Tab-separated table of C-alpha atoms in Angstrom:
chain	number	residue	atom	x	y	z
A	152	MET	CA	0.356	-0.009	-0.333
A	153	GLY	CA	1.826	2.776	-1.328
A	154	THR	CA	1.168	7.249	-1.032
A	155	THR	CA	0.447	9.068	-3.493
A	156	GLY	CA	2.038	12.027	-5.611
A	157	SER	CA	-1.297	14.045	-4.485
A	158	GLU	CA	-1.487	12.786	-0.678
A	159	LEU	CA	2.482	13.594	-0.431
A	160	GLY	CA	1.286	17.590	-2.167
A	161	GLU	CA	-0.832	17.969	1.643
A	162	LEU	CA	2.033	16.332	3.744
A	163	ALA	CA	4.744	18.874	2.156
A	164	ASP	CA	1.464	21.543	4.316
A	165	ASP	CA	2.669	20.145	7.539
A	166	ARG	CA	6.081	21.964	7.212
A	167	ARG	CA	4.332	24.486	8.612
A	168	LEU	CA	4.178	23.012	12.155
A	169	LEU	CA	7.579	22.066	12.826
A	170	GLY	CA	8.852	26.036	12.453
A	171	ARG	CA	12.460	26.800	12.483
A	172	THR	CA	13.701	24.311	14.938
A	173	SER	CA	12.285	20.877	13.144
A	174	THR	CA	12.931	18.448	15.616
A	175	ALA	CA	12.693	14.953	15.370
A	176	GLU	CA	9.350	15.047	19.037
A	177	ARG	CA	8.127	17.185	16.755
A	178	VAL	CA	7.478	14.918	13.531
A	179	ALA	CA	6.089	12.737	15.445
A	180	ASP	CA	3.174	14.963	16.513
A	181	ILE	CA	2.953	15.221	12.760
A	182	LEU	CA	3.215	11.493	11.918
A	183	ARG	CA	0.879	10.560	14.364
A	184	THR	CA	-2.125	12.835	13.692
A	185	ARG	CA	-1.579	11.848	10.172
A	186	ILE	CA	-1.516	8.470	11.827
A	187	ALA	CA	-4.628	8.632	13.953
A	188	GLU	CA	-6.578	9.770	11.023
A	189	GLY	CA	-6.591	7.843	8.847
A	190	PHE	CA	-3.951	8.633	6.218
A	191	PHE	CA	-1.097	6.331	6.578
A	192	LEU	CA	-3.394	3.208	6.879
A	193	PRO	CA	-2.308	0.198	8.711
A	194	GLY	CA	0.488	-2.142	6.728
A	195	ALA	CA	1.290	0.307	5.333
A	196	ARG	CA	4.825	1.582	4.003
A	197	LEU	CA	6.489	4.985	4.962
A	198	SER	CA	8.979	6.003	2.544
A	199	GLU	CA	12.020	7.820	3.930
A	200	ASP	CA	12.444	9.305	1.080
A	201	SER	CA	9.020	11.264	0.392
A	202	ILE	CA	7.977	12.053	3.475
A	203	GLY	CA	11.738	13.311	4.185
A	204	GLY	CA	11.083	15.357	0.957
A	205	ALA	CA	7.559	16.633	1.888
A	206	LEU	CA	8.891	17.175	5.109
A	207	GLY	CA	11.589	19.296	4.197
A	208	VAL	CA	13.283	17.290	7.032
A	209	SER	CA	16.175	15.196	8.008
A	210	ARG	CA	16.545	11.169	7.298
A	211	ASN	CA	18.594	10.475	10.486
A	212	THR	CA	15.236	13.283	11.465
A	213	LEU	CA	12.568	11.359	10.022
A	214	ARG	CA	15.213	7.854	11.349
A	215	GLU	CA	14.680	9.169	14.569
A	216	ALA	CA	10.924	10.165	14.608
A	217	PHE	CA	10.059	6.838	13.658
A	218	ARG	CA	12.010	5.302	16.434
A	219	LEU	CA	9.742	7.511	19.198
A	220	LEU	CA	6.282	5.730	17.111
A	221	THR	CA	7.972	2.210	16.927
A	222	HIS	CA	7.928	3.153	20.634
A	223	GLU	CA	4.607	4.187	21.321
A	224	ARG	CA	3.685	0.959	18.538
A	225	LEU	CA	2.199	2.730	16.097
A	226	LEU	CA	4.730	1.953	13.924
A	227	VAL	CA	6.910	-1.198	13.114
A	228	HIS	CA	10.416	-2.094	11.834
A	229	GLN	CA	10.727	-4.420	9.269
A	230	LEU	CA	14.384	-5.976	8.869
A	231	ASN	CA	15.646	-5.238	4.853
A	232	ARG	CA	11.540	-4.073	4.675
A	233	GLY	CA	11.740	-0.402	5.808
A	234	VAL	CA	8.861	0.750	8.802
A	235	PHE	CA	5.199	-0.100	8.763
A	236	VAL	CA	2.751	1.396	10.745
A	237	ARG	CA	0.984	-1.082	13.299
A	238	VAL	CA	-1.390	-4.249	12.322
A	239	LEU	CA	-2.657	-4.727	15.750
A	240	THR	CA	-4.011	-8.321	16.870
A	241	VAL	CA	-6.991	-8.641	18.038
A	242	GLU	CA	-4.822	-9.443	22.047
A	243	ASP	CA	-3.736	-6.224	21.686
A	244	VAL	CA	-7.142	-4.565	20.604
A	245	GLU	CA	-8.073	-6.769	24.001
A	246	ASP	CA	-5.477	-4.943	25.571
A	247	ILE	CA	-5.749	-2.122	24.710
A	248	TYR	CA	-9.104	-1.842	26.635
A	249	ARG	CA	-8.345	-3.991	29.694
A	250	THR	CA	-6.332	-0.571	30.496
A	251	ARG	CA	-8.933	2.428	29.190
A	252	ARG	CA	-11.464	0.754	31.587
A	253	LEU	CA	-8.503	0.297	34.696
A	254	VAL	CA	-7.206	4.038	33.289
A	255	GLU	CA	-10.956	5.568	33.112
A	256	CYS	CA	-13.288	3.767	35.927
A	257	ALA	CA	-10.422	5.233	38.100
A	258	VAL	CA	-9.997	8.859	36.975
A	259	VAL	CA	-14.684	8.915	37.461
A	260	ARG	CA	-13.417	7.089	40.990
A	261	GLY	CA	-11.554	9.514	41.944
A	262	LEU	CA	-13.169	12.848	40.822
A	263	GLY	CA	-13.295	14.046	44.574
A	264	GLU	CA	-17.036	16.014	45.455
A	265	PRO	CA	-19.296	17.851	43.089
A	266	PRO	CA	-18.912	19.760	40.793
A	267	PHE	CA	-16.456	18.760	38.353
A	268	ALA	CA	-15.526	20.490	35.355
A	269	LEU	CA	-17.244	19.230	32.551
A	270	ASP	CA	-16.816	22.470	29.946
A	271	GLY	CA	-14.487	19.254	27.753
A	272	LEU	CA	-16.756	17.031	28.039
A	273	ARG	CA	-19.435	18.484	27.287
A	274	ALA	CA	-17.961	20.320	24.450
A	275	ALA	CA	-16.955	16.634	23.215
A	276	VAL	CA	-21.029	15.739	23.067
A	277	VAL	CA	-22.314	18.579	21.541
A	278	GLY	CA	-19.314	18.180	18.385
A	279	GLY	CA	-20.613	14.152	18.073
A	280	GLU	CA	-23.719	14.800	17.937
A	281	GLN	CA	-23.391	17.755	15.367
A	282	ALA	CA	-21.019	15.403	12.731
A	283	ALA	CA	-23.943	13.328	13.292
A	284	ARG	CA	-26.599	14.979	12.098
A	285	GLU	CA	-24.168	16.137	9.277
A	286	LYS	CA	-23.120	12.248	8.685
A	287	HIS	CA	-19.954	13.409	8.777
A	288	TRP	CA	-19.030	9.993	11.260
A	289	LYS	CA	-15.697	10.702	10.299
A	290	GLY	CA	-15.212	13.183	12.337
A	291	VAL	CA	-18.455	11.273	15.058
A	292	SER	CA	-15.542	9.318	15.315
A	293	THR	CA	-13.080	11.841	16.134
A	294	ALA	CA	-16.064	13.392	18.500
A	295	ASN	CA	-15.953	9.921	21.451
A	296	ILE	CA	-11.530	10.178	21.535
A	297	HIS	CA	-12.158	13.979	22.559
A	298	PHE	CA	-14.493	12.525	24.118
A	299	HIS	CA	-13.080	9.816	26.013
A	300	ARG	CA	-9.422	12.230	26.893
A	301	GLU	CA	-11.702	14.678	28.139
A	302	LEU	CA	-13.055	12.632	30.151
A	303	VAL	CA	-9.154	11.318	31.473
A	304	ALA	CA	-8.522	15.439	31.381
A	305	LEU	CA	-10.395	16.234	34.532
A	306	ALA	CA	-7.954	13.725	36.682
A	307	ARG	CA	-5.594	16.757	36.067
A	308	SER	CA	-1.908	14.400	35.392
A	309	ALA	CA	0.111	14.999	33.273
A	310	ARG	CA	0.474	10.855	32.767
A	311	THR	CA	-2.471	10.746	32.662
A	312	ASP	CA	-3.117	12.217	29.908
A	313	GLU	CA	-0.015	11.278	28.236
A	314	LEU	CA	-0.438	6.657	28.733
A	315	MET	CA	-4.021	7.635	26.714
A	316	ARG	CA	-3.216	9.772	24.082
A	317	GLY	CA	-0.468	6.834	23.113
A	318	VAL	CA	-3.938	3.832	24.115
A	319	LEU	CA	-6.720	5.715	22.124
A	320	ALA	CA	-3.603	6.399	19.325
A	321	GLU	CA	-3.424	2.564	19.207
A	322	LEU	CA	-6.679	2.022	19.375
A	323	ARG	CA	-7.669	3.848	15.843
A	324	LEU	CA	-5.528	1.914	13.955
A	325	ALA	CA	-7.800	-0.876	14.737
A	326	PHE	CA	-10.761	1.951	13.656
A	327	HIS	CA	-9.135	1.958	10.532
A	328	VAL	CA	-9.083	-2.033	9.400
A	329	VAL	CA	-12.670	-2.167	10.536
A	330	ASP	CA	-13.793	1.172	8.860
A	331	ASP	CA	-16.483	1.890	9.825
A	332	PRO	CA	-17.066	5.017	12.086
A	333	ARG	CA	-21.439	4.808	11.460
A	334	GLY	CA	-21.592	1.685	12.829
A	335	LEU	CA	-18.941	1.987	15.710
A	336	HIS	CA	-19.620	5.674	17.430
A	337	GLU	CA	-22.831	6.435	16.264
A	338	PRO	CA	-24.154	4.422	19.023
A	339	TYR	CA	-22.483	5.683	21.872
A	340	LEU	CA	-23.598	9.403	20.972
A	341	VAL	CA	-25.787	8.840	23.097
A	342	ARG	CA	-24.201	7.425	25.958
A	343	ASN	CA	-21.763	9.724	26.288
A	344	ARG	CA	-24.361	12.348	26.673
A	345	GLU	CA	-25.863	9.873	29.108
A	346	ILE	CA	-22.323	10.289	31.385
A	347	LEU	CA	-22.021	13.600	31.251
A	348	GLU	CA	-25.685	14.381	32.602
A	349	VAL	CA	-25.479	12.015	35.449
A	350	LEU	CA	-21.086	13.749	36.221
A	351	LYS	CA	-23.748	16.966	36.245
A	352	GLU	CA	-25.657	16.049	38.965
A	353	GLY	CA	-22.469	14.647	40.420
A	354	ARG	CA	-23.208	10.586	40.467
A	355	ARG	CA	-20.059	9.911	40.229
A	356	ASP	CA	-20.778	6.073	41.239
A	357	ASP	CA	-23.356	5.471	38.909
A	358	ALA	CA	-21.303	7.526	36.407
A	359	GLU	CA	-18.651	4.528	37.585
A	360	GLN	CA	-20.565	1.608	36.556
A	361	LEU	CA	-22.081	3.884	33.336
A	362	LEU	CA	-18.609	4.318	31.468
A	363	ALA	CA	-17.242	0.404	33.113
A	364	ASP	CA	-20.764	-1.107	31.868
A	365	TYR	CA	-19.874	0.927	27.967
A	366	LEU	CA	-16.401	0.099	27.321
A	367	ASP	CA	-17.072	-3.710	27.696
A	368	GLY	CA	-19.841	-3.421	25.218
A	369	SER	CA	-17.305	-1.367	23.238
A	370	ARG	CA	-14.070	-4.059	22.846
A	371	THR	CA	-17.390	-6.912	22.093
A	372	ARG	CA	-18.179	-5.245	19.305
A	373	LEU	CA	-14.724	-4.369	18.052
A	374	VAL	CA	-13.445	-7.641	18.844
A	375	GLN	CA	-16.274	-9.355	16.612
A	376	VAL	CA	-16.254	-8.042	13.816
A	377	TYR	CA	-12.214	-6.667	14.081
A	378	ALA	CA	-11.061	-10.689	14.585
A	379	GLY	CA	-13.074	-11.585	10.964
A	380	LEU	CA	-10.997	-8.583	9.641
A	381	VAL	CA	-7.044	-10.034	10.840
A	382	PRO	CA	-5.069	-12.535	10.563
A	383	GLU	CA	-4.450	-14.034	13.826
A	384	GLY	CA	-0.885	-14.681	14.728
A	385	ASP	CA	1.956	-11.644	13.589
A	386	ALA	CA	-0.118	-9.138	12.405
A	387	ALA	CA	1.635	-7.136	13.965
A	388	GLU	CA	4.037	-7.777	12.100
A	389	ARG	CA	3.089	-8.014	9.002
């Protein structure tokens, strides 16, 4: 699976994000975002020459960015073949959901006394509902990711935010394989709204239970679909 000239032209537009002091971390930020958006799909080979030329960065800088994203489990290096966007296994998806349940439910459980700072969560819910009205299903998917990031942000922990950024970026690799954002995310718009309303009422325990049921149901549904699309075994190494 390659990248077309027009797509590389679009990537070249990201040069402005690098500024004068381009670093591997900034390149990694751009590529991470592009992977999350589905610009580079799971299984795609990333060309050093094409991407380095589009972004105007050195081979060494790009290789360091690749190394960072490999550490985050978004890319995989294959000897004598190059660097590829990772294809998750079913076991990866299940482990991601175990991690989400541990972290997200713990955040809600530890919120303390209401009222809670819910502006970011409310914006994510409204954004998802607006995207659904416009039948912009990838926008619904993005809003759903924002909902869960804003939920975790209630902990006010930079470490937890960073952890969940990586976990949710990995999860989107599975979403791109299924490629059915409406089917995956539309059913959860109502549940996102429900969790928001329960938190507005200060019912932290009820919100945690709703969230646990939500994540368990989402994991079961995604795993069932994903298992039929990705071969067992070494999918992550393909």
